[in-house]
């Protein structure tokens, strides 16, 4: 589904991604882990051109994402993104946050988008919050709304950039539960997270990024029980 070849990204003189190669298959539940600053979030943002790579190629379903003639907005409709800090519009209600993009992109009429929003809110048990504003919601509720907002575009893949790291510990569970349900439904997911329990339970691949490259890519049981890379062994000894 997504093919990344020789991906490079620098910020000033700092090389964050240094020729990274990876293939993401349809239906994958891929969790990206690694030390802070290793390039995980930058990699995710390069997939949908929120960061423009300095070198290499990103292919999505046979189309070059970072090609000059690519309609990046059309591709982004197929790649949902969930951010660390929710990024909900504070001046819009929950329902308006969910319906804005499908209507602006002319994917749905307002009535169709409203109906879909209600369905999604019922699915996560927040139908009573449709007319509330983000400022009245808990962090866990905001993040679940943000996930639902991404789902409203009917994406083929969902990218999660540390979706629980801004939450109080007691709210993490409700967001991870929704992500587990999405994984069970067959959604292709690429998740940057420090939640190792989620990686063990949900991922079919856990990928260790360090020094701008993929240094290990294994099923979770192999990744956690038999790490081969010395830096990964050191990393796991500190986080497990």
PDB file of C-alpha atoms in Angstrom, residues 46-240:
ATOM      1  CA  UNK A  46       6.441  12.763   5.254  1.00  0.00           C
ATOM      2  CA  UNK A  47       3.913  10.096   4.250  1.00  0.00           C
ATOM      3  CA  UNK A  48       1.244  12.742   3.617  1.00  0.00           C
ATOM      4  CA  UNK A  49       3.608  15.638   2.810  1.00  0.00           C
ATOM      5  CA  UNK A  50       2.997  17.616   5.994  1.00  0.00           C
ATOM      6  CA  UNK A  51       6.796  17.523   5.881  1.00  0.00           C
ATOM      7  CA  UNK A  52       8.359  17.617   2.418  1.00  0.00           C
ATOM      8  CA  UNK A  53      11.202  15.071   2.127  1.00  0.00           C
ATOM      9  CA  UNK A  54      14.648  16.254   1.023  1.00  0.00           C
ATOM     10  CA  UNK A  55      15.254  13.016  -0.835  1.00  0.00           C
ATOM     11  CA  UNK A  56      13.819   9.595  -1.575  1.00  0.00           C
ATOM     12  CA  UNK A  57      10.350   8.529  -2.667  1.00  0.00           C
ATOM     13  CA  UNK A  58       7.014   7.837  -1.001  1.00  0.00           C
ATOM     14  CA  UNK A  59       4.587   5.739  -3.054  1.00  0.00           C
ATOM     15  CA  UNK A  60       0.949   5.269  -2.088  1.00  0.00           C
ATOM     16  CA  UNK A  61      -1.065   2.712  -4.024  1.00  0.00           C
ATOM     17  CA  UNK A  62       1.267   3.034  -7.008  1.00  0.00           C
ATOM     18  CA  UNK A  63       1.286   6.840  -7.012  1.00  0.00           C
ATOM     19  CA  UNK A  64       4.349   8.951  -6.172  1.00  0.00           C
ATOM     20  CA  UNK A  65       3.245  11.050  -3.180  1.00  0.00           C
ATOM     21  CA  UNK A  66       6.120  13.519  -3.434  1.00  0.00           C
ATOM     22  CA  UNK A  67       5.862  13.913  -7.208  1.00  0.00           C
ATOM     23  CA  UNK A  68       5.423  17.396  -8.650  1.00  0.00           C
ATOM     24  CA  UNK A  69       2.192  16.565 -10.463  1.00  0.00           C
ATOM     25  CA  UNK A  70       0.548  14.686  -7.587  1.00  0.00           C
ATOM     26  CA  UNK A  71      -2.719  16.099  -6.225  1.00  0.00           C
ATOM     27  CA  UNK A  72      -1.658  15.887  -2.593  1.00  0.00           C
ATOM     28  CA  UNK A  73      -5.095  16.911  -1.282  1.00  0.00           C
ATOM     29  CA  UNK A  74      -6.681  13.962  -3.097  1.00  0.00           C
ATOM     30  CA  UNK A  75      -4.107  11.629  -1.523  1.00  0.00           C
ATOM     31  CA  UNK A  76      -4.571  13.131   1.937  1.00  0.00           C
ATOM     32  CA  UNK A  77      -8.281  12.309   1.761  1.00  0.00           C
ATOM     33  CA  UNK A  78      -7.225   8.650   1.678  1.00  0.00           C
ATOM     34  CA  UNK A  79      -4.738   9.013   4.576  1.00  0.00           C
ATOM     35  CA  UNK A  80      -6.359  10.045   7.848  1.00  0.00           C
ATOM     36  CA  UNK A  81      -4.126  11.658  10.466  1.00  0.00           C
ATOM     37  CA  UNK A  82      -4.596  11.821  14.228  1.00  0.00           C
ATOM     38  CA  UNK A  83      -2.352  14.292  16.055  1.00  0.00           C
ATOM     39  CA  UNK A  84      -0.872  14.341  19.546  1.00  0.00           C
ATOM     40  CA  UNK A  85      -2.743  17.516  20.537  1.00  0.00           C
ATOM     41  CA  UNK A  86      -6.093  16.706  18.875  1.00  0.00           C
ATOM     42  CA  UNK A  87      -6.090  19.811  16.575  1.00  0.00           C
ATOM     43  CA  UNK A  88      -9.848  20.281  16.906  1.00  0.00           C
ATOM     44  CA  UNK A  89     -11.194  23.684  15.870  1.00  0.00           C
ATOM     45  CA  UNK A  90     -12.169  25.367  19.168  1.00  0.00           C
ATOM     46  CA  UNK A  91     -14.820  27.630  17.593  1.00  0.00           C
ATOM     47  CA  UNK A  92     -16.723  24.707  16.031  1.00  0.00           C
ATOM     48  CA  UNK A  93     -18.970  22.187  17.760  1.00  0.00           C
ATOM     49  CA  UNK A  94     -18.023  18.510  17.816  1.00  0.00           C
ATOM     50  CA  UNK A  95     -20.383  17.755  14.929  1.00  0.00           C
ATOM     51  CA  UNK A  96     -19.082  20.714  12.911  1.00  0.00           C
ATOM     52  CA  UNK A  97     -15.494  19.526  13.458  1.00  0.00           C
ATOM     53  CA  UNK A  98     -16.425  16.111  12.065  1.00  0.00           C
ATOM     54  CA  UNK A  99     -18.450  17.325   9.070  1.00  0.00           C
ATOM     55  CA  UNK A 100     -16.252  20.232   7.944  1.00  0.00           C
ATOM     56  CA  UNK A 101     -13.765  18.360   5.735  1.00  0.00           C
ATOM     57  CA  UNK A 102     -16.191  15.958   3.961  1.00  0.00           C
ATOM     58  CA  UNK A 103     -18.431  18.909   3.040  1.00  0.00           C
ATOM     59  CA  UNK A 104     -15.604  21.273   2.003  1.00  0.00           C
ATOM     60  CA  UNK A 105     -14.056  18.517  -0.106  1.00  0.00           C
ATOM     61  CA  UNK A 106     -17.497  17.884  -1.674  1.00  0.00           C
ATOM     62  CA  UNK A 107     -17.385  14.216  -0.663  1.00  0.00           C
ATOM     63  CA  UNK A 108     -20.748  14.470   1.110  1.00  0.00           C
ATOM     64  CA  UNK A 109     -23.666  16.854   1.333  1.00  0.00           C
ATOM     65  CA  UNK A 110     -24.165  18.557   4.695  1.00  0.00           C
ATOM     66  CA  UNK A 111     -27.079  16.220   5.444  1.00  0.00           C
ATOM     67  CA  UNK A 112     -25.011  13.129   4.593  1.00  0.00           C
ATOM     68  CA  UNK A 113     -22.057  14.377   6.638  1.00  0.00           C
ATOM     69  CA  UNK A 114     -24.351  15.138   9.604  1.00  0.00           C
ATOM     70  CA  UNK A 115     -25.813  11.630   9.449  1.00  0.00           C
ATOM     71  CA  UNK A 116     -22.356  10.059   9.291  1.00  0.00           C
ATOM     72  CA  UNK A 117     -21.161  12.212  12.215  1.00  0.00           C
ATOM     73  CA  UNK A 118     -24.072  11.043  14.365  1.00  0.00           C
ATOM     74  CA  UNK A 119     -23.334   7.403  13.465  1.00  0.00           C
ATOM     75  CA  UNK A 120     -19.658   7.801  14.392  1.00  0.00           C
ATOM     76  CA  UNK A 121     -20.447   9.593  17.651  1.00  0.00           C
ATOM     77  CA  UNK A 122     -22.901   6.848  18.609  1.00  0.00           C
ATOM     78  CA  UNK A 123     -20.210   4.278  17.861  1.00  0.00           C
ATOM     79  CA  UNK A 124     -17.874   5.845  20.453  1.00  0.00           C
ATOM     80  CA  UNK A 125     -20.606   6.650  22.978  1.00  0.00           C
ATOM     81  CA  UNK A 126     -20.395  10.431  22.586  1.00  0.00           C
ATOM     82  CA  UNK A 127     -23.596  11.193  20.682  1.00  0.00           C
ATOM     83  CA  UNK A 128     -24.642  13.520  23.510  1.00  0.00           C
ATOM     84  CA  UNK A 129     -21.592  15.715  22.769  1.00  0.00           C
ATOM     85  CA  UNK A 130     -22.547  16.541  19.155  1.00  0.00           C
ATOM     86  CA  UNK A 131     -23.355  20.187  19.934  1.00  0.00           C
ATOM     87  CA  UNK A 132     -20.659  20.676  22.579  1.00  0.00           C
ATOM     88  CA  UNK A 133     -17.487  22.677  22.007  1.00  0.00           C
ATOM     89  CA  UNK A 134     -14.028  21.098  22.420  1.00  0.00           C
ATOM     90  CA  UNK A 135     -13.251  23.232  25.490  1.00  0.00           C
ATOM     91  CA  UNK A 136     -15.941  21.352  27.438  1.00  0.00           C
ATOM     92  CA  UNK A 137     -14.489  17.898  26.704  1.00  0.00           C
ATOM     93  CA  UNK A 138     -11.907  15.809  28.547  1.00  0.00           C
ATOM     94  CA  UNK A 139      -8.627  15.015  26.794  1.00  0.00           C
ATOM     95  CA  UNK A 140      -9.755  11.456  26.125  1.00  0.00           C
ATOM     96  CA  UNK A 141     -13.022  12.666  24.606  1.00  0.00           C
ATOM     97  CA  UNK A 142     -11.178  15.181  22.406  1.00  0.00           C
ATOM     98  CA  UNK A 143      -8.862  12.510  21.056  1.00  0.00           C
ATOM     99  CA  UNK A 144     -11.716  10.109  20.336  1.00  0.00           C
ATOM    100  CA  UNK A 145     -13.494  12.940  18.484  1.00  0.00           C
ATOM    101  CA  UNK A 146     -10.266  13.601  16.550  1.00  0.00           C
ATOM    102  CA  UNK A 147     -10.122   9.930  15.516  1.00  0.00           C
ATOM    103  CA  UNK A 148     -13.774  10.014  14.466  1.00  0.00           C
ATOM    104  CA  UNK A 149     -13.111  13.207  12.483  1.00  0.00           C
ATOM    105  CA  UNK A 150     -10.414  11.337  10.537  1.00  0.00           C
ATOM    106  CA  UNK A 151     -12.787   8.395   9.992  1.00  0.00           C
ATOM    107  CA  UNK A 152     -15.451  10.725   8.564  1.00  0.00           C
ATOM    108  CA  UNK A 153     -13.312  10.996   5.417  1.00  0.00           C
ATOM    109  CA  UNK A 154     -13.458   7.185   4.981  1.00  0.00           C
ATOM    110  CA  UNK A 155      -9.654   6.897   4.724  1.00  0.00           C
ATOM    111  CA  UNK A 156      -7.833   3.771   3.593  1.00  0.00           C
ATOM    112  CA  UNK A 157      -5.083   4.206   6.179  1.00  0.00           C
ATOM    113  CA  UNK A 158      -4.909   6.028   9.517  1.00  0.00           C
ATOM    114  CA  UNK A 159      -1.692   7.647  10.768  1.00  0.00           C
ATOM    115  CA  UNK A 160      -1.450   8.202  14.534  1.00  0.00           C
ATOM    116  CA  UNK A 161       1.219  10.559  15.874  1.00  0.00           C
ATOM    117  CA  UNK A 162       1.588   9.768  19.604  1.00  0.00           C
ATOM    118  CA  UNK A 163      -2.189   9.863  20.112  1.00  0.00           C
ATOM    119  CA  UNK A 164      -2.079   9.260  23.878  1.00  0.00           C
ATOM    120  CA  UNK A 165       1.024  11.172  24.986  1.00  0.00           C
ATOM    121  CA  UNK A 166      -0.887  14.381  25.803  1.00  0.00           C
ATOM    122  CA  UNK A 167      -3.509  12.565  27.891  1.00  0.00           C
ATOM    123  CA  UNK A 168      -3.843  12.007  31.612  1.00  0.00           C
ATOM    124  CA  UNK A 169      -3.028   8.338  32.363  1.00  0.00           C
ATOM    125  CA  UNK A 170      -6.629   7.469  33.259  1.00  0.00           C
ATOM    126  CA  UNK A 171      -7.824   8.680  29.841  1.00  0.00           C
ATOM    127  CA  UNK A 172      -5.322   6.694  27.798  1.00  0.00           C
ATOM    128  CA  UNK A 173      -7.354   3.486  28.026  1.00  0.00           C
ATOM    129  CA  UNK A 174     -10.474   4.852  26.335  1.00  0.00           C
ATOM    130  CA  UNK A 175      -8.452   6.078  23.337  1.00  0.00           C
ATOM    131  CA  UNK A 176      -6.476   2.822  23.038  1.00  0.00           C
ATOM    132  CA  UNK A 177      -9.740   0.856  23.217  1.00  0.00           C
ATOM    133  CA  UNK A 178     -11.100   2.757  20.205  1.00  0.00           C
ATOM    134  CA  UNK A 179      -7.838   2.148  18.340  1.00  0.00           C
ATOM    135  CA  UNK A 180      -8.067  -1.568  19.142  1.00  0.00           C
ATOM    136  CA  UNK A 181     -11.609  -1.651  17.739  1.00  0.00           C
ATOM    137  CA  UNK A 182     -10.407   0.051  14.554  1.00  0.00           C
ATOM    138  CA  UNK A 183      -7.576  -2.455  14.238  1.00  0.00           C
ATOM    139  CA  UNK A 184     -10.041  -5.333  14.664  1.00  0.00           C
ATOM    140  CA  UNK A 185     -12.200  -3.872  11.886  1.00  0.00           C
ATOM    141  CA  UNK A 186      -9.295  -4.267   9.429  1.00  0.00           C
ATOM    142  CA  UNK A 187      -8.156  -0.633   9.190  1.00  0.00           C
ATOM    143  CA  UNK A 188      -4.572  -0.148   8.012  1.00  0.00           C
ATOM    144  CA  UNK A 189      -2.831   1.753  10.810  1.00  0.00           C
ATOM    145  CA  UNK A 190       0.617   3.277  11.320  1.00  0.00           C
ATOM    146  CA  UNK A 191       1.049   4.311  14.951  1.00  0.00           C
ATOM    147  CA  UNK A 192       3.846   6.267  16.623  1.00  0.00           C
ATOM    148  CA  UNK A 193       3.455   5.531  20.326  1.00  0.00           C
ATOM    149  CA  UNK A 194       5.224   4.793  23.604  1.00  0.00           C
ATOM    150  CA  UNK A 195       2.427   2.396  24.629  1.00  0.00           C
ATOM    151  CA  UNK A 196       4.302  -0.904  24.512  1.00  0.00           C
ATOM    152  CA  UNK A 197       1.277  -2.856  25.727  1.00  0.00           C
ATOM    153  CA  UNK A 198      -0.682  -1.660  22.692  1.00  0.00           C
ATOM    154  CA  UNK A 199       2.221  -2.647  20.432  1.00  0.00           C
ATOM    155  CA  UNK A 200       2.307  -6.157  21.922  1.00  0.00           C
ATOM    156  CA  UNK A 201      -1.450  -6.653  21.742  1.00  0.00           C
ATOM    157  CA  UNK A 202      -2.495  -5.000  18.485  1.00  0.00           C
ATOM    158  CA  UNK A 203       0.459  -4.633  16.116  1.00  0.00           C
ATOM    159  CA  UNK A 204       1.381  -7.216  13.520  1.00  0.00           C
ATOM    160  CA  UNK A 205       4.694  -5.361  13.022  1.00  0.00           C
ATOM    161  CA  UNK A 206       6.748  -3.314  15.463  1.00  0.00           C
ATOM    162  CA  UNK A 207       9.397  -1.125  13.862  1.00  0.00           C
ATOM    163  CA  UNK A 208      12.382   0.393  15.687  1.00  0.00           C
ATOM    164  CA  UNK A 209      13.638   3.623  14.152  1.00  0.00           C
ATOM    165  CA  UNK A 210      16.997   4.981  15.248  1.00  0.00           C
ATOM    166  CA  UNK A 211      19.534   7.319  13.648  1.00  0.00           C
ATOM    167  CA  UNK A 212      17.084   8.007  10.829  1.00  0.00           C
ATOM    168  CA  UNK A 213      16.782   4.400   9.670  1.00  0.00           C
ATOM    169  CA  UNK A 214      14.694   1.299  10.314  1.00  0.00           C
ATOM    170  CA  UNK A 215      16.910  -0.859  12.527  1.00  0.00           C
ATOM    171  CA  UNK A 216      14.426  -3.611  13.373  1.00  0.00           C
ATOM    172  CA  UNK A 217      11.071  -4.675  11.901  1.00  0.00           C
ATOM    173  CA  UNK A 218       9.523  -7.775  13.452  1.00  0.00           C
ATOM    174  CA  UNK A 219       6.241  -9.261  14.714  1.00  0.00           C
ATOM    175  CA  UNK A 220       5.707  -8.133  18.335  1.00  0.00           C
ATOM    176  CA  UNK A 221       6.526 -11.479  19.959  1.00  0.00           C
ATOM    177  CA  UNK A 222       9.917 -11.591  18.192  1.00  0.00           C
ATOM    178  CA  UNK A 223      10.536  -7.859  18.615  1.00  0.00           C
ATOM    179  CA  UNK A 224      10.092  -7.865  22.387  1.00  0.00           C
ATOM    180  CA  UNK A 225      11.419 -11.315  23.311  1.00  0.00           C
ATOM    181  CA  UNK A 226      14.395 -11.542  20.968  1.00  0.00           C
ATOM    182  CA  UNK A 227      15.681  -8.082  19.965  1.00  0.00           C
ATOM    183  CA  UNK A 228      18.771  -8.332  17.761  1.00  0.00           C
ATOM    184  CA  UNK A 229      19.876  -4.713  17.530  1.00  0.00           C
ATOM    185  CA  UNK A 230      22.045  -3.622  20.521  1.00  0.00           C
ATOM    186  CA  UNK A 231      20.453  -0.155  20.589  1.00  0.00           C
ATOM    187  CA  UNK A 232      16.982  -1.747  20.617  1.00  0.00           C
ATOM    188  CA  UNK A 233      17.986  -4.008  23.531  1.00  0.00           C
ATOM    189  CA  UNK A 234      19.103  -0.924  25.435  1.00  0.00           C
ATOM    190  CA  UNK A 235      15.916   0.962  24.517  1.00  0.00           C
ATOM    191  CA  UNK A 236      13.627  -1.888  25.612  1.00  0.00           C
ATOM    192  CA  UNK A 237      15.506  -2.301  28.897  1.00  0.00           C
ATOM    193  CA  UNK A 238      14.512   1.273  29.759  1.00  0.00           C
ATOM    194  CA  UNK A 239      10.868   1.266  28.616  1.00  0.00           C
ATOM    195  CA  UNK A 240       9.659  -2.194  29.642  1.00  0.00           C
TER     196      UNK A 240
END
